[in-house]
Short mmCIF file of C-alpha atoms and ligand atoms in Angstrom, two decimals:
data_model
loop_
_atom_site.label_atom_id
_atom_site.label_comp_id
_atom_site.label_asym_id
_atom_site.label_seq_id
_atom_site.Cartn_x
_atom_site.Cartn_y
_atom_site.Cartn_z
CA VAL A 14 0.00 0.00 0.00
CA SER A 15 1.38 3.34 -1.04
CA ASP A 16 0.12 6.79 -1.99
CA GLU A 17 -0.24 8.41 -5.38
CA LEU A 18 3.26 9.85 -5.16
CA THR A 19 5.28 7.27 -3.24
CA GLY A 20 3.82 4.34 -5.22
CA PRO A 21 5.09 5.50 -8.63
CA LEU A 22 8.38 6.67 -7.05
CA TYR A 23 9.31 3.71 -4.91
CA ALA A 24 7.03 0.66 -5.28
CA SER A 25 9.41 -0.88 -7.82
CA ARG A 26 11.89 -1.28 -4.93
CA ILE A 27 9.62 -3.79 -3.22
CA GLY A 28 10.33 -7.28 -4.52
CA ARG A 29 7.58 -9.85 -4.94
CA ARG A 30 4.09 -8.52 -4.38
CA ARG A 31 0.51 -9.49 -5.08
CA GLY A 32 -0.64 -6.00 -5.97
CA LEU A 33 -0.37 -2.32 -5.27
CA ALA A 34 -3.11 -0.23 -3.67
CA LEU A 35 -2.74 3.55 -3.87
CA LEU A 36 -4.17 5.91 -1.30
CA PRO A 37 -4.65 9.65 -1.86
CA ARG A 38 -1.83 11.81 -0.55
CA GLY A 39 -1.88 13.37 2.89
CA GLU A 40 -4.52 13.17 5.60
CA ALA A 41 -7.18 12.11 3.04
CA ALA A 42 -5.64 8.62 3.23
CA LYS A 43 -6.77 8.32 6.85
CA ALA A 44 -10.51 7.82 6.33
CA LEU A 45 -12.73 4.78 6.91
CA ASP A 46 -13.82 4.87 3.26
CA ARG A 47 -10.20 4.52 2.21
CA VAL A 48 -9.76 1.58 4.60
CA ARG A 49 -12.77 -0.02 2.91
CA ASP A 50 -10.99 0.48 -0.45
CA LEU A 51 -7.97 -1.30 1.01
CA TYR A 52 -10.10 -4.25 2.20
CA GLU A 53 -11.40 -4.57 -1.36
CA ALA A 54 -7.86 -4.50 -2.74
CA PHE A 55 -6.81 -7.11 -0.14
CA ALA A 56 -9.71 -9.36 -1.15
CA GLU A 57 -8.88 -8.98 -4.82
CA ALA A 58 -5.22 -9.80 -4.19
CA GLY A 59 -6.32 -12.82 -2.15
CA LEU A 60 -4.53 -11.83 1.06
CA ASP A 61 -4.91 -14.53 3.71
CA ARG A 62 -3.76 -14.85 7.32
CA GLY A 63 -0.23 -15.60 6.16
CA SER A 64 0.06 -12.52 3.92
CA ARG A 65 1.80 -9.29 4.80
CA VAL A 66 0.90 -5.70 4.16
CA VAL A 67 3.75 -3.35 3.30
CA ALA A 68 3.02 0.32 4.02
CA LEU A 69 5.27 2.33 1.70
CA GLY A 70 4.88 6.05 2.28
CA GLY A 71 4.60 8.71 4.93
CA GLY A 72 2.79 8.54 8.24
CA THR A 73 -0.63 8.76 6.65
CA VAL A 74 -0.01 5.61 4.58
CA GLY A 75 1.48 3.84 7.61
CA ASP A 76 -1.49 4.74 9.82
CA SER A 77 -4.19 3.85 7.30
CA ALA A 78 -2.61 0.74 5.76
CA GLY A 79 -1.53 -0.29 9.26
CA PHE A 80 -5.10 -0.09 10.50
CA ALA A 81 -6.32 -2.12 7.52
CA ALA A 82 -3.64 -4.75 8.31
CA ALA A 83 -4.58 -4.72 12.01
CA THR A 84 -8.19 -5.56 11.17
CA TRP A 85 -7.97 -7.70 8.01
CA MET A 86 -8.83 -11.24 9.12
CA ARG A 87 -8.40 -9.99 12.72
CA GLY A 88 -4.88 -8.83 12.00
CA ILE A 89 -2.12 -9.82 9.59
CA ASP A 90 1.57 -8.93 9.57
CA LEU A 91 2.56 -5.39 8.75
CA ILE A 92 5.88 -4.09 7.44
CA GLN A 93 6.39 -0.35 7.62
CA CYS A 94 8.52 1.20 4.86
CA PRO A 95 8.47 4.88 5.81
CA THR A 96 9.47 7.38 3.12
CA THR A 97 9.22 10.65 5.10
CA LEU A 98 11.59 11.66 7.87
CA LEU A 99 8.63 12.02 10.22
CA ALA A 100 7.51 8.47 9.54
CA MET A 101 11.09 7.16 9.93
CA VAL A 102 11.70 8.76 13.31
CA ASP A 103 8.20 8.52 14.70
CA SER A 104 5.03 7.13 13.11
CA SER A 105 6.36 3.85 11.65
CA LEU A 106 7.56 2.78 15.10
CA GLY A 107 5.53 1.91 18.14
CA GLY A 108 2.47 0.22 16.69
CA LYS A 109 -0.15 2.98 16.74
CA VAL A 110 -2.29 2.78 13.61
CA GLY A 111 -5.61 4.38 12.80
CA VAL A 112 -7.75 6.81 10.86
CA ASP A 113 -9.60 10.08 11.40
CA LEU A 114 -13.32 10.80 11.73
CA PRO A 115 -15.05 14.09 10.96
CA GLN A 116 -15.24 14.46 14.77
CA GLY A 117 -11.48 14.37 15.24
CA LYS A 118 -8.07 13.03 14.31
CA ASN A 119 -7.01 9.45 15.09
CA LEU A 120 -10.32 8.58 16.76
CA VAL A 121 -10.42 5.03 15.37
CA GLY A 122 -7.37 2.86 15.70
CA ALA A 123 -5.46 -0.03 17.16
CA PHE A 124 -2.09 -1.05 18.50
CA HIS A 125 -0.47 -3.20 15.81
CA LEU A 126 3.31 -3.43 15.97
CA PRO A 127 4.96 -3.92 12.59
CA VAL A 128 7.04 -7.08 12.22
CA ALA A 129 9.68 -4.72 10.79
CA SER A 130 10.22 -1.10 9.88
CA VAL A 131 12.52 -0.91 6.86
CA MET A 132 14.00 2.50 6.17
CA ASP A 133 16.01 3.70 3.21
CA VAL A 134 17.25 7.27 3.67
CA ASP A 135 17.66 7.44 -0.12
CA CYS A 136 13.92 8.12 -0.25
CA LEU A 137 14.43 11.35 1.68
CA GLY A 138 16.18 12.85 -1.35
CA THR A 139 12.83 13.59 -3.02
CA LEU A 140 11.11 14.94 0.09
CA PRO A 141 10.19 18.65 -0.12
CA GLU A 142 11.96 20.96 2.30
CA GLU A 143 8.78 21.65 4.27
CA GLU A 144 8.11 17.94 4.87
CA PHE A 145 11.72 17.25 5.80
CA ARG A 146 11.52 20.01 8.43
CA GLN A 147 8.43 18.40 10.02
CA GLY A 148 10.54 15.31 10.73
CA LEU A 149 13.41 17.39 12.11
CA ALA A 150 11.05 18.80 14.75
CA GLU A 151 10.19 15.31 16.03
CA ALA A 152 13.85 14.29 15.86
CA VAL A 153 15.07 17.24 17.92
CA LYS A 154 12.28 16.51 20.39
CA TYR A 155 14.08 13.28 21.34
CA GLY A 156 17.17 15.38 22.01
CA PHE A 157 15.42 17.70 24.46
CA GLY A 158 13.31 14.94 25.95
CA GLU A 159 15.36 11.78 26.02
CA ASP A 160 19.08 12.12 25.49
CA PRO A 161 21.48 15.07 26.00
CA ASP A 162 24.31 13.30 24.09
CA PHE A 163 22.07 12.91 21.08
CA LEU A 164 21.11 16.60 21.37
CA ARG A 165 24.77 17.62 21.30
CA ARG A 166 25.49 15.42 18.27
CA PHE A 167 22.41 16.79 16.55
CA ALA A 168 23.49 20.40 17.15
CA ASP A 169 27.08 19.68 16.00
CA ARG A 170 25.91 18.05 12.79
CA ARG A 171 23.07 20.35 11.90
CA ALA A 172 24.71 21.49 8.64
CA SER A 173 25.14 17.90 7.38
CA ILE A 174 21.62 17.04 8.50
CA LEU A 175 20.20 19.98 6.57
CA GLY A 176 22.36 18.97 3.59
CA ARG A 177 20.79 15.48 3.90
CA ASP A 178 24.14 13.74 4.04
CA PRO A 179 23.05 10.06 3.86
CA THR A 180 25.62 8.81 6.40
CA VAL A 181 24.50 11.39 8.94
CA LEU A 182 20.82 10.70 8.19
CA ILE A 183 21.31 6.98 8.80
CA ASP A 184 22.78 7.78 12.24
CA LEU A 185 20.00 10.26 12.96
CA VAL A 186 17.21 7.88 12.03
CA ARG A 187 18.78 4.97 13.92
CA ASP A 188 19.28 7.05 17.07
CA CYS A 189 15.69 8.32 16.98
CA ALA A 190 14.31 4.85 16.34
CA ARG A 191 16.27 3.48 19.31
CA MET A 192 14.96 6.20 21.61
CA LYS A 193 11.36 5.79 20.50
CA LEU A 194 11.50 1.99 20.79
CA ARG A 195 13.07 2.21 24.25
CA VAL A 196 10.16 4.34 25.45
CA VAL A 197 7.58 2.17 23.69
CA ALA A 198 9.08 -1.01 25.20
CA GLU A 199 8.59 0.49 28.66
CA ASP A 200 4.95 1.33 28.02
CA GLU A 201 3.64 -0.39 24.91
CA ARG A 202 -0.05 0.38 25.43
CA GLU A 203 0.42 3.84 26.92
CA THR A 204 -0.78 2.82 30.34
CA GLY A 205 2.36 3.41 32.41
CA GLY A 206 3.21 7.03 31.63
CA ALA A 207 6.56 6.53 29.88
CA ARG A 208 5.00 6.93 26.46
CA ALA A 209 3.55 10.25 27.55
CA ARG A 210 7.12 11.63 27.56
CA LEU A 211 6.98 11.50 23.76
CA ASN A 212 4.42 14.31 23.99
CA LEU A 213 7.06 16.86 24.91
CA GLY A 214 6.03 20.12 23.21
CA HIS A 215 2.75 18.62 22.03
CA THR A 216 0.32 20.38 24.38
CA VAL A 217 1.01 23.79 22.91
CA ALA A 218 1.38 22.21 19.44
CA HIS A 219 -2.10 20.69 19.54
CA GLY A 220 -3.50 24.01 20.80
CA LEU A 221 -1.94 25.90 17.88
CA GLU A 222 -3.02 23.30 15.33
CA ALA A 223 -6.59 23.24 16.62
CA ALA A 224 -6.84 27.05 16.92
CA SER A 225 -5.78 27.35 13.28
CA GLY A 226 -8.38 24.79 12.21
CA TYR A 227 -5.60 22.30 11.31
CA GLY A 228 -5.03 24.26 8.09
CA GLY A 229 -2.61 26.89 9.34
CA TRP A 230 0.03 24.93 11.20
CA LYS A 231 1.91 21.84 10.09
CA HIS A 232 2.39 19.42 12.97
CA GLY A 233 6.19 19.56 13.18
CA ASP A 234 6.21 23.36 12.98
CA ALA A 235 3.70 23.50 15.83
CA VAL A 236 5.80 21.01 17.84
CA ALA A 237 8.83 23.28 17.37
CA VAL A 238 6.95 26.17 18.98
CA GLY A 239 5.76 23.79 21.71
CA LEU A 240 9.35 22.72 22.39
CA ALA A 241 10.46 26.35 22.68
CA ALA A 242 7.61 27.04 25.14
CA ALA A 243 8.52 23.91 27.12
CA LEU A 244 12.15 25.07 27.37
CA ILE A 245 11.08 28.44 28.76
CA LEU A 246 8.76 26.69 31.18
CA GLY A 247 11.77 24.57 32.23
CA ALA A 248 13.73 27.77 32.91
CA HIS A 249 10.88 29.09 35.08
CA LEU A 250 10.67 25.83 37.01
CA GLY A 251 14.45 25.68 37.45
CA THR A 252 14.99 22.49 35.43
CA CYS A 253 16.80 24.26 32.53
CA GLY A 254 19.46 26.98 32.65
CA ASP A 255 19.02 30.19 30.63
CA GLY A 256 21.98 29.38 28.33
CA TYR A 257 20.55 25.93 27.58
CA VAL A 258 17.18 27.45 26.71
CA ARG A 259 18.75 30.09 24.49
CA GLU A 260 20.87 27.55 22.63
CA GLY A 261 17.90 25.21 22.34
CA ILE A 262 15.73 27.86 20.72
CA ASP A 263 18.64 28.82 18.43
CA LEU A 264 18.95 25.17 17.37
CA ILE A 265 15.22 24.97 16.58
CA ARG A 266 15.41 28.12 14.48
CA SER A 267 18.59 27.04 12.70
CA LEU A 268 16.70 23.99 11.42
CA GLY A 269 14.31 26.33 9.63
CA LEU A 270 11.61 25.66 12.22
CA PRO A 271 9.49 28.39 13.81
CA ALA A 272 9.90 29.15 17.51
CA ARG A 273 7.20 31.76 17.93
CA PRO A 274 3.43 31.34 18.09
CA ASP A 275 1.16 33.48 15.91
CA ARG A 276 -1.85 33.15 18.24
CA SER A 277 -2.51 34.67 21.61
CA TRP A 278 -2.84 32.52 24.72
CA GLU A 279 -6.57 33.36 24.81
CA GLU A 280 -6.96 31.89 21.31
CA ILE A 281 -5.37 28.53 22.14
CA LEU A 282 -6.73 28.22 25.71
CA PRO A 283 -10.19 26.84 24.78
CA PHE A 284 -8.49 24.00 22.88
CA LEU A 285 -6.14 23.24 25.75
CA LEU A 286 -9.09 23.01 28.14
CA ARG A 287 -10.75 20.41 25.88
CA ASP A 288 -7.69 18.21 26.25
CA LYS A 289 -8.28 15.34 28.65
CA LYS A 290 -4.99 16.06 30.46
CA PHE A 291 -6.48 19.38 31.53
CA ARG A 292 -9.90 18.33 32.75
CA ASP A 293 -9.06 18.56 36.46
CA GLY A 294 -7.49 22.01 36.14
CA ARG A 295 -4.00 20.86 37.19
CA PRO A 296 -2.50 19.64 33.94
CA ARG A 297 0.32 17.14 33.80
CA LEU A 298 2.92 18.53 31.43
CA VAL A 299 6.12 17.09 30.03
CA ILE A 300 8.95 19.22 31.41
CA PRO A 301 12.42 19.19 29.84
CA ARG A 302 15.38 18.94 32.23
CA GLU A 303 18.82 20.10 31.13
CA GLY A 304 21.31 17.22 31.03
CA THR A 305 18.80 14.44 31.61
CA ARG A 306 15.50 13.12 30.30
CA CYS A 307 12.22 14.96 30.64
CA GLU A 308 9.56 14.21 33.23
CA LEU A 309 5.80 14.44 33.67
CA ARG A 310 4.74 16.95 36.30
CA GLU A 311 1.62 18.62 37.55
CA VAL A 312 2.04 22.26 36.69
CA PRO A 313 -0.52 25.05 37.16
CA LEU A 314 -1.85 26.25 33.83
CA GLU A 315 -0.79 29.75 34.82
CA GLU A 316 2.87 28.68 34.53
CA LEU A 317 2.35 27.49 30.98
CA ARG A 318 0.62 30.77 30.15
CA ARG A 319 3.64 32.72 31.47
CA ALA A 320 6.06 30.69 29.37
CA TYR A 321 3.87 30.92 26.27
CA GLU A 322 3.46 34.68 26.56
CA GLU A 323 7.16 35.19 27.16
CA LEU A 324 7.88 33.22 23.98
CA ALA A 325 5.28 35.14 21.98
CA ARG A 326 6.78 38.43 23.19
CA ASP A 327 10.52 37.80 23.21
CA ALA A 328 11.40 35.07 20.70
CA PRO A 329 13.44 36.57 17.89
N1 NAD B 13 1.14 6.28 14.38
C1 NAD B 13 1.89 7.12 15.03
O1 NAD B 13 2.49 6.80 16.06
C2 NAD B 13 2.05 8.51 14.49
C3 NAD B 13 3.02 9.37 15.03
C4 NAD B 13 3.17 10.63 14.47
C5 NAD B 13 2.38 11.02 13.39
N2 NAD B 13 1.45 10.16 12.90
C6 NAD B 13 0.61 10.52 11.74
O2 NAD B 13 1.47 10.67 10.63
C7 NAD B 13 0.82 11.52 9.68
C8 NAD B 13 1.85 12.47 9.10
O3 NAD B 13 2.84 11.73 8.42
P1 NAD B 13 3.76 12.41 7.31
O4 NAD B 13 4.25 13.71 7.82
O5 NAD B 13 4.73 11.40 6.87
O6 NAD B 13 2.70 12.81 6.17
P2 NAD B 13 2.27 12.19 4.77
O7 NAD B 13 2.14 10.73 4.80
O8 NAD B 13 1.05 12.96 4.36
O9 NAD B 13 3.48 12.60 3.81
C9 NAD B 13 3.69 13.96 3.55
C10 NAD B 13 3.71 14.24 2.04
O10 NAD B 13 4.95 13.81 1.52
C11 NAD B 13 4.75 12.97 0.39
N3 NAD B 13 5.87 12.03 0.40
C12 NAD B 13 6.03 10.94 1.17
N4 NAD B 13 7.24 10.39 0.97
C13 NAD B 13 7.85 11.15 0.04
C14 NAD B 13 9.13 11.10 -0.57
N5 NAD B 13 10.03 10.17 -0.23
N6 NAD B 13 9.44 12.03 -1.49
C15 NAD B 13 8.54 13.00 -1.82
N7 NAD B 13 7.33 13.12 -1.25
C16 NAD B 13 7.00 12.20 -0.33
C17 NAD B 13 3.41 12.38 0.57
O11 NAD B 13 2.83 12.01 -0.68
C18 NAD B 13 2.64 13.51 1.25
O12 NAD B 13 2.13 14.39 0.29
C19 NAD B 13 -0.32 12.22 10.41
O13 NAD B 13 -1.54 11.69 9.98
C20 NAD B 13 -0.07 11.85 11.87
O14 NAD B 13 -1.28 11.74 12.62
C21 NAD B 13 1.28 8.92 13.43
ZN1 ZN B 14 4.22 14.68 17.03
#
């Protein structure tokens, strides 16, 4: 299963196959009607319990084809072949698959770990700048959230990363995959709290995305702003030094990512309050800590407002 772009570009690299089903590009792939199309293609190709679905494309293909694989004959093997940086460092790992409803994103889904995620950084050569940047935001998130050594390496190699040097990209993707899988192994079904650490920067990101009606902000760009806000919050709470925060925001910006919100706190607040983490008024937020991994903490919403407004006012 591929999309209308990645199929023609890369499907010839997959060896023996029974057929090729093409999804529309982007979020349109993640709809129940498209999953029904996939079931029809699976039936036509005669897929049985011993067959495997290969999802060749970005995160939307992985999520939609993955959900079809998770439910076809109560679940058949899935191989993820991510072709975007975001899918390589994030969505093709960890087993979350699913589709959207008109009522919201990712409302229908399953946990279905792939038997393998096969990545070829060659594919990143055709990825538009804007899409590449979305993956960089998730990659740098692991640096701030999980591993200070990785963050240092990332900052040192930013020029080669931006130049898409394949050797450096292989290292980057492997490091990110290791970090994500370590967290997922601790908390596969998101019941223990470890997996919540992967939401660093995502509270503000979801607020910005929702306030812009999901049209204005790309996810990685919004995460970048969320990371910058989280760093400032860390400075206020004493878990990050000022120099670390400054350098962190510089790093985000040097990757071509935004670090400043274009909406006021009042505009994003209603969407934050809808979030289930906020229902009791004392939200649990993921707080970065300089030199070590991030942690989940109860923080008054007022503190997040202060950090957000400081970022909106002072970020270059
Ligand atoms: N399951 C998870 O754990 C998880 C985690 C994060 C994000 N997601 C989901 O992932 C989706 C976003 O994934 P995405 O950013 O990969 O988007 P995407 O799949 O829409 O791909 C982005 C665009 O790039 C094109 N493209 C893909 N590979 C290309 C290549 N090699 N060269 C040129 N163009 C290429 C696609 O056709 C598409 O137009 C969202 O739906 C999000 O909810 C899921
Ligand atoms: Zn994300």
